[in-house]
Amino acid sequence: MSITNTPTSNDACLSIVHSLMCHRQGGESESFAKRAIESLVKKLKEKKDELDSLITAITTNGAHPSKCVTIQRTLDGRLQVAGRKGFPHVVYARLWRWPDLHKNELKHVKYCQYAFDLKCDNVCVNPYHYERVVSPGIDLSGLTLSSSGPLLVKDEYDYDNQQSHSSSESHLQTIQHPPSRPGPQETFSTPALLPPSEGSSSASTSAFSTITAGPSSEMHYKIYNYVLTGSVTNEIAFQPPISNHPAPEYWCSIAYFEMDVQVGETFKVPSTCPIVTVDGYVDPSGGDRFCLGQLSNVHRTENIERARLHIGKGVQLECKGEGDVWVRCLSDHAVFVQSYYLDREAGRAPGDAVHKIYPSAYIKVFDLRQCHRQMQQQAATAQAAAAAQAAAVAGNIPGPGSVGGIAPAISLSAAAGIGVDDLRRLCILRMSFVKGWGPDYPRQSIKETPCWIEIHLHRALQLLDEVLHTMPIADPQPLD
């Protein structure tokens, strides 16, 4: 070790680890911190300049400029230490800077070339190459939102074991929808993460568009955060109907679940009640109110019972126009929504995100016209792909009218595999009360949340029926 007692990359790993341990912030156990630091130092032993940069950054508390300190990115983007997985840059930022850091609160500095969000093969874990986006402890309920940047704060009441939160970290983030500033008109909000000139009139454009989309299965939800602020005028008041078919008798049906078990009968909402409230009270259900408190379940656990107590005033679902749906969170706790409309507005693949809607927030979660376009496109794609695949099986080369011309067999198979169930998912909303799911939480699927609802939108399902009748899968024609 050098005379100044500050080690260099030429010193033994043990000396370097001991010195770096002296600067940890104390949020993690000593054994975990030691193993995390040992792991990092060993990985950097062959990159002496980066190890020296790390030592300089940590021992001077970032007072001197330092280079990127990189480790190889893993397949899922996470680092495993002592049986726990987490974002590598978050792990070390917690160790040396912010022990109470939540993984969605980091933003890299401009000069960091290997920041986690840049998706390079190597990830910079220099804690001084990241800034914290929000100070801990801010209460969003009384906050006037501004366009200064994202506010990334968890809003779950906490009875889950804290260890499980740490072990469930993934390479994704949570989209948050705090309440927007009230105005004289019904409004929806634009994201504060974009400059005003770039803000979309849609409710959900995301600044995290650099995060690549992945599989849309339940186990791979994209979960990330943004804040909505300001307001814009409501949508065009009148548009001609998509279909002349009479509206259905019920505009939606709502099924209530506890974990993976449906509890009670499906509740149908008449088209004469465009606004329905789903709450946790014990009053009789009927018409424009679905009360979950009076539903019994012999398999109900203590955790489910505790979560149900926090549903409170619940949510209000509002059907507008021909079939657009808006949600207002009346509960004192956030609700979490799976919405293909919000996914699309955020630049995500359908079914690829979970959206956190804060108390008092009012946001559009379903657009009938967009859904109709999606089902038409997917049905047409499946129709063409099935024809091209059948032609390929018969030994014919797909023609110019097929999907992508001569497409790889796997692509044809995937497109041809789009079924009615896939299209029906476009017409369904899922919403959990109080407890979220996905990589930000110990629950990876909505079926692991204590209390949630599934909303089937009947006008959309009616349109899907029309689409399927007008787009039968045609038999492939042999080529001359």
C-alpha positions as a Python dict, from the first residue, in 0.01 Angstrom:
ca = {
    (1, 'M'): (0, 0, 0),
    (2, 'S'): (125, 350, -77),
    (3, 'I'): (255, 595, 186),
    (4, 'T'): (-73, 788, 184),
    (5, 'N'): (-260, 472, 295),
    (6, 'T'): (-464, 489, -24),
    (7, 'P'): (-410, 169, -221),
    (8, 'T'): (-341, 143, -592),
    (9, 'S'): (-415, -128, -844),
    (10, 'N'): (-72, -277, -773),
    (11, 'D'): (-164, -357, -415),
    (12, 'A'): (-309, -687, -300),
    (13, 'C'): (-683, -739, -342),
    (14, 'L'): (-722, -771, 34),
    (15, 'S'): (-571, -426, 94),
    (16, 'I'): (-787, -266, -174),
    (17, 'V'): (-1104, -431, -41),
    (18, 'H'): (-1021, -322, 315),
    (19, 'S'): (-975, 39, 204),
    (20, 'L'): (-1295, 44, -2),
    (21, 'M'): (-1489, -117, 283),
    (22, 'C'): (-1398, 182, 500),
    (23, 'H'): (-1601, 406, 269),
    (24, 'R'): (-1923, 203, 253),
    (25, 'Q'): (-2240, 376, 367),
    (26, 'G'): (-2373, 100, 590),
    (27, 'G'): (-2700, 20, 416),
    (28, 'E'): (-2599, -341, 352),
    (29, 'S'): (-2461, -602, 590),
    (30, 'E'): (-2084, -612, 624),
    (31, 'S'): (-2066, -963, 478),
    (32, 'F'): (-2268, -868, 169),
    (33, 'A'): (-2067, -548, 118),
    (34, 'K'): (-1739, -736, 146),
    (35, 'R'): (-1842, -999, -104),
    (36, 'A'): (-1970, -737, -351),
    (37, 'I'): (-1647, -535, -326),
    (38, 'E'): (-1425, -843, -347),
    (39, 'S'): (-1612, -953, -659),
    (40, 'L'): (-1563, -615, -823),
    (41, 'V'): (-1196, -579, -734),
    (42, 'K'): (-1118, -925, -874),
    (43, 'K'): (-1293, -840, -1198),
    (44, 'L'): (-1092, -520, -1229),
    (45, 'K'): (-750, -667, -1144),
    (46, 'E'): (-668, -702, -1512),
    (47, 'K'): (-787, -346, -1586),
    (48, 'K'): (-556, -149, -1363),
    (49, 'D'): (-653, 194, -1492),
    (50, 'E'): (-1019, 129, -1415),
    (51, 'L'): (-937, -12, -1073),
    (52, 'D'): (-734, 299, -998),
    (53, 'S'): (-1028, 511, -1114),
    (54, 'L'): (-1256, 325, -875),
    (55, 'I'): (-1016, 368, -585),
    (56, 'T'): (-979, 740, -662),
    (57, 'A'): (-1354, 795, -693),
    (58, 'I'): (-1441, 613, -371),
    (59, 'T'): (-1157, 735, -149),
    (60, 'T'): (-1207, 1099, -253),
    (61, 'N'): (-1589, 1081, -247),
    (62, 'G'): (-1596, 1182, -611),
    (63, 'A'): (-1390, 1497, -556),
    (64, 'H'): (-1158, 1408, -847),
    (65, 'P'): (-1271, 1316, -1200),
    (66, 'S'): (-1264, 943, -1267),
    (67, 'K'): (-1303, 715, -1568),
    (68, 'C'): (-1568, 454, -1628),
    (69, 'V'): (-1529, 143, -1414),
    (70, 'T'): (-1674, -142, -1617),
    (71, 'I'): (-1777, -503, -1576),
    (72, 'Q'): (-1929, -729, -1838),
    (73, 'R'): (-2306, -707, -1880),
    (74, 'T'): (-2484, -1032, -1800),
    (75, 'L'): (-2765, -1175, -2012),
    (76, 'D'): (-3040, -1039, -1787),
    (77, 'G'): (-2844, -727, -1694),
    (78, 'R'): (-2819, -824, -1328),
    (79, 'L'): (-2531, -902, -1096),
    (80, 'Q'): (-2552, -1185, -846),
    (81, 'V'): (-2380, -1141, -511),
    (82, 'A'): (-2430, -1368, -211),
    (83, 'G'): (-2737, -1526, -365),
    (84, 'R'): (-2901, -1192, -442),
    (85, 'K'): (-2947, -1032, -781),
    (86, 'G'): (-2954, -662, -861),
    (87, 'F'): (-2851, -400, -1112),
    (88, 'P'): (-2471, -374, -1082),
    (89, 'H'): (-2462, 8, -1088),
    (90, 'V'): (-2734, 18, -822),
    (91, 'V'): (-2559, -234, -598),
    (92, 'Y'): (-2242, -25, -583),
    (93, 'A'): (-2422, 309, -566),
    (94, 'R'): (-2598, 178, -256),
    (95, 'L'): (-2274, 57, -105),
    (96, 'W'): (-2083, 381, -146),
    (97, 'R'): (-2333, 662, -186),
    (98, 'W'): (-2705, 610, -113),
    (99, 'P'): (-2791, 312, 109),
    (100, 'D'): (-3167, 377, 69),
    (101, 'L'): (-3150, 403, -311),
    (102, 'H'): (-3431, 255, -520),
    (103, 'K'): (-3315, 117, -853),
    (104, 'N'): (-3529, 356, -1058),
    (105, 'E'): (-3368, 664, -910),
    (106, 'L'): (-3038, 669, -1100),
    (107, 'K'): (-2947, 875, -1406),
    (108, 'H'): (-2602, 858, -1559),
    (109, 'V'): (-2388, 1167, -1610),
    (110, 'K'): (-2334, 1283, -1968),
    (111, 'Y'): (-1969, 1183, -1988),
    (112, 'C'): (-2028, 822, -1881),
    (113, 'Q'): (-1962, 609, -2190),
    (114, 'Y'): (-2077, 274, -2051),
    (115, 'A'): (-2380, 370, -1843),
    (116, 'F'): (-2626, 91, -1771),
    (117, 'D'): (-2901, 248, -1983),
    (118, 'L'): (-2674, 271, -2290),
    (119, 'K'): (-2695, -108, -2330),
    (120, 'C'): (-2325, -157, -2403),
    (121, 'D'): (-2156, -494, -2359),
    (122, 'N'): (-1983, -349, -2053),
    (123, 'V'): (-2158, -165, -1769),
    (124, 'C'): (-2009, 125, -1576),
    (125, 'V'): (-2044, 76, -1199),
    (126, 'N'): (-1860, 389, -1093),
    (127, 'P'): (-2103, 536, -835),
    (128, 'Y'): (-1987, 887, -921),
    (129, 'H'): (-2093, 843, -1283),
    (130, 'Y'): (-2457, 843, -1170),
    (131, 'E'): (-2683, 1100, -1012),
    (132, 'R'): (-2984, 1040, -794),
    (133, 'V'): (-3302, 1162, -960),
    (134, 'V'): (-3513, 1224, -650),
    (135, 'S'): (-3444, 1271, -283),
    (136, 'P'): (-3592, 1005, -53),
    (137, 'G'): (-3903, 1073, 149),
    (138, 'I'): (-4086, 1307, -89),
    (139, 'D'): (-4462, 1279, -46),
    (140, 'L'): (-4612, 1299, -392),
    (141, 'S'): (-4967, 1341, -263),
    (142, 'G'): (-4914, 1707, -177),
    (143, 'L'): (-4659, 1786, -445),
    (144, 'T'): (-4716, 2026, -731),
    (145, 'L'): (-4553, 1852, -1022),
    (146, 'S'): (-4322, 2039, -1253),
    (147, 'S'): (-4132, 1947, -1566),
    (148, 'S'): (-3798, 1929, -1392),
    (149, 'G'): (-3763, 1555, -1435),
    (150, 'P'): (-3887, 1214, -1323),
    (151, 'L'): (-3994, 1146, -967),
    (152, 'L'): (-3934, 783, -897),
    (153, 'V'): (-4077, 673, -565),
    (154, 'K'): (-4237, 349, -446),
    (155, 'D'): (-4589, 386, -313),
    (156, 'E'): (-4677, 46, -169),
    (157, 'Y'): (-4758, -7, 194),
    (158, 'D'): (-4478, -229, 311),
    (159, 'Y'): (-4551, -561, 469),
    (160, 'D'): (-4338, -765, 232),
    (161, 'N'): (-4003, -889, 354),
    (162, 'Q'): (-3745, -634, 248),
    (163, 'Q'): (-3503, -907, 146),
    (164, 'S'): (-3743, -1019, -123),
    (165, 'H'): (-3740, -673, -277),
    (166, 'S'): (-3365, -681, -307),
    (167, 'S'): (-3358, -1026, -459),
    (168, 'S'): (-3622, -949, -720),
    (169, 'E'): (-3443, -669, -900),
    (170, 'S'): (-3433, -686, -1275),
    (171, 'H'): (-3315, -477, -1566),
    (172, 'L'): (-3649, -297, -1596),
    (173, 'Q'): (-3833, -11, -1432),
    (174, 'T'): (-4189, 97, -1336),
    (175, 'I'): (-4406, 349, -1523),
    (176, 'Q'): (-4566, 576, -1264),
    (177, 'H'): (-4867, 802, -1311),
    (178, 'P'): (-4903, 1054, -1027),
    (179, 'P'): (-5209, 1282, -1027),
    (180, 'S'): (-5194, 1569, -1274),
    (181, 'R'): (-5274, 1928, -1189),
    (182, 'P'): (-5651, 1983, -1180),
    (183, 'G'): (-5803, 2200, -1448),
    (184, 'P'): (-6142, 2327, -1557),
    (185, 'Q'): (-6170, 2061, -1827),
    (186, 'E'): (-6117, 1688, -1820),
    (187, 'T'): (-5756, 1657, -1911),
    (188, 'F'): (-5484, 1406, -1946),
    (189, 'S'): (-5115, 1466, -1910),
    (190, 'T'): (-4790, 1482, -2097),
    (191, 'P'): (-4467, 1342, -1960),
    (192, 'A'): (-4231, 1567, -1770),
    (193, 'L'): (-3942, 1366, -1903),
    (194, 'L'): (-3950, 1537, -2241),
    (195, 'P'): (-3896, 1902, -2325),
    (196, 'P'): (-4229, 2081, -2378),
    (197, 'S'): (-4175, 2100, -2752),
    (198, 'E'): (-4141, 1723, -2773),
    (199, 'G'): (-4424, 1632, -2538),
    (200, 'S'): (-4692, 1415, -2690),
    (201, 'S'): (-5061, 1479, -2647),
    (202, 'S'): (-5087, 1112, -2559),
    (203, 'A'): (-5087, 1025, -2195),
    (204, 'S'): (-4789, 801, -2181),
    (205, 'T'): (-4481, 881, -2390),
    (206, 'S'): (-4178, 756, -2202),
    (207, 'A'): (-3828, 892, -2173),
    (208, 'F'): (-3697, 542, -2121),
    (209, 'S'): (-3739, 450, -2486),
    (210, 'T'): (-3376, 338, -2501),
    (211, 'I'): (-3469, 28, -2304),
    (212, 'T'): (-3519, -247, -2560),
    (213, 'A'): (-3838, -445, -2571),
    (214, 'G'): (-3827, -810, -2479),
    (215, 'P'): (-4068, -1101, -2468),
    (216, 'S'): (-4419, -1011, -2371),
    (217, 'S'): (-4483, -1309, -2145),
    (218, 'E'): (-4597, -1246, -1789),
    (219, 'M'): (-4250, -1322, -1655),
    (220, 'H'): (-4082, -1052, -1864),
    (221, 'Y'): (-4288, -738, -1806),
    (222, 'K'): (-4113, -411, -1872),
    (223, 'I'): (-4158, -193, -1566),
    (224, 'Y'): (-4024, 159, -1556),
    (225, 'N'): (-4113, 503, -1428),
    (226, 'Y'): (-4221, 842, -1552),
    (227, 'V'): (-4413, 1138, -1420),
    (228, 'L'): (-4698, 1319, -1585),
    (229, 'T'): (-4750, 1689, -1544),
    (230, 'G'): (-4927, 1985, -1697),
    (231, 'S'): (-5236, 1933, -1907),
    (232, 'V'): (-5359, 1946, -2261),
    (233, 'T'): (-5709, 1976, -2396),
    (234, 'N'): (-5921, 1668, -2428),
    (235, 'E'): (-5943, 1460, -2743),
    (236, 'I'): (-6157, 1544, -3042),
    (237, 'A'): (-6513, 1551, -2918),
    (238, 'F'): (-6676, 1366, -3207),
    (239, 'Q'): (-6559, 1085, -3432),
    (240, 'P'): (-6779, 863, -3649),
    (241, 'P'): (-6839, 517, -3500),
    (242, 'I'): (-6602, 239, -3599),
    (243, 'S'): (-6893, 2, -3652),
    (244, 'N'): (-7263, 46, -3716),
    (245, 'H'): (-7333, -264, -3512),
    (246, 'P'): (-7549, -172, -3209),
    (247, 'A'): (-7361, -124, -2884),
    (248, 'P'): (-7360, -425, -2650),
    (249, 'E'): (-7598, -436, -2354),
    (250, 'Y'): (-7301, -434, -2114),
    (251, 'W'): (-6995, -223, -2187),
    (252, 'C'): (-6764, -434, -1971),
    (253, 'S'): (-6750, -732, -1737),
    (254, 'I'): (-6522, -743, -1432),
    (255, 'A'): (-6385, -1058, -1271),
    (256, 'Y'): (-6220, -1036, -927),
    (257, 'F'): (-5923, -1259, -839),
    (258, 'E'): (-5717, -1338, -533),
    (259, 'M'): (-5386, -1475, -650),
    (260, 'D'): (-5483, -1715, -932),
    (261, 'V'): (-5837, -1789, -810),
    (262, 'Q'): (-6148, -1604, -925),
    (263, 'V'): (-6363, -1504, -628),
    (264, 'G'): (-6734, -1444, -676),
    (265, 'E'): (-6930, -1405, -996),
    (266, 'T'): (-6824, -1191, -1290),
    (267, 'F'): (-6978, -846, -1257),
    (268, 'K'): (-7134, -697, -1572),
    (269, 'V'): (-7167, -323, -1614),
    (270, 'P'): (-7467, -201, -1818),
    (271, 'S'): (-7404, 41, -2104),
    (272, 'T'): (-7646, 273, -1925),
    (273, 'C'): (-7380, 311, -1650),
    (274, 'P'): (-7072, 458, -1825),
    (275, 'I'): (-6897, 507, -1489),
    (276, 'V'): (-6849, 213, -1253),
    (277, 'T'): (-6675, 208, -916),
    (278, 'V'): (-6486, -97, -792),
    (279, 'D'): (-6416, -62, -419),
    (280, 'G'): (-6332, -266, -111),
    (281, 'Y'): (-6651, -201, 86),
    (282, 'V'): (-6914, -454, 191),
    (283, 'D'): (-7223, -292, 41),
    (284, 'P'): (-7426, -496, -210),
    (285, 'S'): (-7298, -475, -567),
    (286, 'G'): (-7516, -361, -852),
    (287, 'G'): (-7548, -121, -1141),
    (288, 'D'): (-7255, 117, -1126),
    (289, 'R'): (-7078, -29, -821),
    (290, 'F'): (-6887, -352, -765),
    (291, 'C'): (-6803, -402, -395),
    (292, 'L'): (-6524, -650, -332),
    (293, 'G'): (-6543, -639, 48),
    (294, 'Q'): (-6847, -865, 67),
    (295, 'L'): (-6691, -1146, -139),
    (296, 'S'): (-6579, -1451, 59),
    (297, 'N'): (-6298, -1696, -14),
    (298, 'V'): (-6228, -1997, 208),
    (299, 'H'): (-5867, -2004, 83),
    (300, 'R'): (-5798, -1639, 169),
    (301, 'T'): (-5462, -1588, 341),
    (302, 'E'): (-5362, -1327, 597),
    (303, 'N'): (-5163, -1137, 335),
    (304, 'I'): (-5464, -1122, 104),
    (305, 'E'): (-5686, -1007, 390),
    (306, 'R'): (-5443, -730, 479),
    (307, 'A'): (-5419, -613, 118),
    (308, 'R'): (-5799, -608, 83),
    (309, 'L'): (-5821, -374, 381),
    (310, 'H'): (-5629, -116, 178),
    (311, 'I'): (-5847, -123, -136),
    (312, 'G'): (-6073, 138, 25),
    (313, 'K'): (-6250, 356, -231),
    (314, 'G'): (-6085, 161, -509),
    (315, 'V'): (-6104, 285, -867),
    (316, 'Q'): (-6351, 440, -1104),
    (317, 'L'): (-6369, 308, -1460),
    (318, 'E'): (-6523, 539, -1715),
    (319, 'C'): (-6633, 448, -2067),
    (320, 'K'): (-6615, 743, -2306),
    (321, 'G'): (-6734, 772, -2661),
    (322, 'E'): (-6768, 443, -2843),
    (323, 'G'): (-6549, 251, -2603),
    (324, 'D'): (-6243, 439, -2472),
    (325, 'V'): (-6173, 372, -2105),
    (326, 'W'): (-6030, 603, -1838),
    (327, 'V'): (-5931, 513, -1482),
    (328, 'R'): (-5942, 731, -1173),
    (329, 'C'): (-5765, 601, -862),
    (330, 'L'): (-5986, 679, -562),
    (331, 'S'): (-5790, 459, -321),
    (332, 'D'): (-5526, 588, -80),
    (333, 'H'): (-5286, 341, -241),
    (334, 'A'): (-5166, 305, -596),
    (335, 'V'): (-5314, 58, -842),
    (336, 'F'): (-5114, -126, -1107),
    (337, 'V'): (-5249, -166, -1459),
    (338, 'Q'): (-5169, -378, -1759),
    (339, 'S'): (-5279, -165, -2054),
    (340, 'Y'): (-5181, -221, -2415),
    (341, 'Y'): (-5276, 139, -2490),
    (342, 'L'): (-5032, 275, -2232),
    (343, 'D'): (-4769, 26, -2352),
    (344, 'R'): (-4799, 157, -2705),
    (345, 'E'): (-4795, 520, -2598),
    (346, 'A'): (-4480, 447, -2396),
    (347, 'G'): (-4315, 286, -2697),
    (348, 'R'): (-4336, -63, -2550),
    (349, 'A'): (-4448, -390, -2703),
    (350, 'P'): (-4808, -480, -2615),
    (351, 'G'): (-4832, -658, -2283),
    (352, 'D'): (-4479, -554, -2202),
    (353, 'A'): (-4527, -313, -1910),
    (354, 'V'): (-4697, -254, -1579),
    (355, 'H'): (-4828, 98, -1512),
    (356, 'K'): (-4848, 237, -1160),
    (357, 'I'): (-5138, 480, -1115),
    (358, 'Y'): (-5119, 696, -805),
    (359, 'P'): (-5406, 807, -579),
    (360, 'S'): (-5620, 1081, -743),
    (361, 'A'): (-5460, 1020, -1085),
    (362, 'Y'): (-5699, 1013, -1381),
    (363, 'I'): (-5563, 855, -1697),
    (364, 'K'): (-5673, 697, -2020),
    (365, 'V'): (-5596, 325, -2030),
    (366, 'F'): (-5777, 204, -2341),
    (367, 'D'): (-5835, 348, -2688),
    (368, 'L'): (-6091, 163, -2898),
    (369, 'R'): (-5967, 289, -3235),
    (370, 'Q'): (-5611, 198, -3159),
    (371, 'C'): (-5722, -145, -3042),
    (372, 'H'): (-5925, -192, -3359),
    (373, 'R'): (-5624, -101, -3576),
    (374, 'Q'): (-5405, -343, -3381),
    (375, 'M'): (-5647, -632, -3415),
    (376, 'Q'): (-5686, -567, -3789),
    (377, 'Q'): (-5308, -556, -3838),
    (378, 'Q'): (-5244, -868, -3633),
    (379, 'A'): (-5525, -1061, -3800),
    (380, 'A'): (-5398, -961, -4145),
    (381, 'T'): (-5043, -1053, -4049),
    (382, 'A'): (-5152, -1392, -3918),
    (383, 'Q'): (-5361, -1454, -4229),
    (384, 'A'): (-5076, -1371, -4466),
    (385, 'A'): (-4818, -1559, -4260),
    (386, 'A'): (-5032, -1872, -4243),
    (387, 'A'): (-5074, -1864, -4620),
    (388, 'A'): (-4701, -1813, -4676),
    (389, 'Q'): (-4614, -2087, -4429),
    (390, 'A'): (-4851, -2332, -4596),
    (391, 'A'): (-4701, -2245, -4933),
    (392, 'A'): (-4351, -2300, -4798),
    (393, 'V'): (-4450, -2639, -4655),
    (394, 'A'): (-4592, -2731, -4996),
    (395, 'G'): (-4258, -2642, -5152),
    (396, 'N'): (-4363, -2309, -5294),
    (397, 'I'): (-4167, -1988, -5234),
    (398, 'P'): (-4380, -1716, -5076),
    (399, 'G'): (-4451, -1438, -5321),
    (400, 'P'): (-4421, -1062, -5287),
    (401, 'G'): (-4761, -1045, -5118),
    (402, 'S'): (-4648, -1255, -4825),
    (403, 'V'): (-4519, -1124, -4497),
    (404, 'G'): (-4174, -983, -4562),
    (405, 'G'): (-4133, -1168, -4892),
    (406, 'I'): (-3914, -1473, -4833),
    (407, 'A'): (-3919, -1465, -4455),
    (408, 'P'): (-3737, -1701, -4218),
    (409, 'A'): (-3949, -2000, -4120),
    (410, 'I'): (-3939, -1905, -3753),
    (411, 'S'): (-4083, -1561, -3829),
    (412, 'L'): (-4359, -1711, -4039),
    (413, 'S'): (-4434, -1960, -3766),
    (414, 'A'): (-4454, -1690, -3500),
    (415, 'A'): (-4680, -1468, -3711),
    (416, 'A'): (-4899, -1759, -3818),
    (417, 'G'): (-4922, -1859, -3453),
    (418, 'I'): (-5122, -1547, -3364),
    (419, 'G'): (-5451, -1686, -3245),
    (420, 'V'): (-5786, -1562, -3124),
    (421, 'D'): (-5661, -1560, -2765),
    (422, 'D'): (-5380, -1323, -2861),
    (423, 'L'): (-5629, -1088, -3022),
    (424, 'R'): (-5867, -1113, -2727),
    (425, 'R'): (-5590, -988, -2498),
    (426, 'L'): (-5607, -656, -2680),
    (427, 'C'): (-5960, -619, -2542),
    (428, 'I'): (-5874, -689, -2178),
    (429, 'L'): (-5741, -471, -1896),
    (430, 'R'): (-5586, -613, -1579),
    (431, 'M'): (-5546, -415, -1259),
    (432, 'S'): (-5407, -505, -916),
    (433, 'F'): (-5488, -315, -598),
    (434, 'V'): (-5220, -194, -357),
    (435, 'K'): (-4953, -448, -455),
    (436, 'G'): (-4757, -434, -778),
    (437, 'W'): (-4597, -710, -981),
    (438, 'G'): (-4309, -748, -1220),
    (439, 'P'): (-3932, -708, -1171),
    (440, 'D'): (-3971, -419, -925),
    (441, 'Y'): (-4155, -646, -684),
    (442, 'P'): (-4131, -997, -543),
    (443, 'R'): (-4435, -1095, -749),
    (444, 'Q'): (-4349, -1161, -1113),
    (445, 'S'): (-4706, -1215, -1236),
    (446, 'I'): (-5035, -1044, -1159),
    (447, 'K'): (-5157, -1389, -1054),
    (448, 'E'): (-4922, -1361, -757),
    (449, 'T'): (-5081, -1037, -634),
    (450, 'P'): (-5331, -1062, -346),
    (451, 'C'): (-5626, -888, -512),
    (452, 'W'): (-5680, -790, -874),
    (453, 'I'): (-5945, -755, -1141),
    (454, 'E'): (-5970, -845, -1508),
    (455, 'I'): (-6187, -619, -1723),
    (456, 'H'): (-6328, -748, -2053),
    (457, 'L'): (-6434, -464, -2283),
    (458, 'H'): (-6739, -577, -2477),
    (459, 'R'): (-6738, -323, -2759),
    (460, 'A'): (-6380, -414, -2840),
    (461, 'L'): (-6467, -785, -2829),
    (462, 'Q'): (-6762, -711, -3058),
    (463, 'L'): (-6527, -542, -3307),
    (464, 'L'): (-6286, -835, -3282),
    (465, 'D'): (-6569, -1069, -3379),
    (466, 'E'): (-6632, -855, -3688),
    (467, 'V'): (-6262, -855, -3779),
    (468, 'L'): (-6238, -1232, -3749),
    (469, 'H'): (-6543, -1276, -3970),
    (470, 'T'): (-6404, -1047, -4239),
    (471, 'M'): (-6053, -1196, -4234),
    (472, 'P'): (-6075, -1575, -4259),
    (473, 'I'): (-5746, -1753, -4313),
    (474, 'A'): (-5741, -1824, -4686),
    (475, 'D'): (-5595, -2143, -4832),
    (476, 'P'): (-5260, -2070, -5002),
    (477, 'Q'): (-5278, -2061, -5379),
    (478, 'P'): (-5015, -2259, -5571),
    (479, 'L'): (-4772, -2050, -5771),
    (480, 'D'): (-4753, -2093, -6145),
}
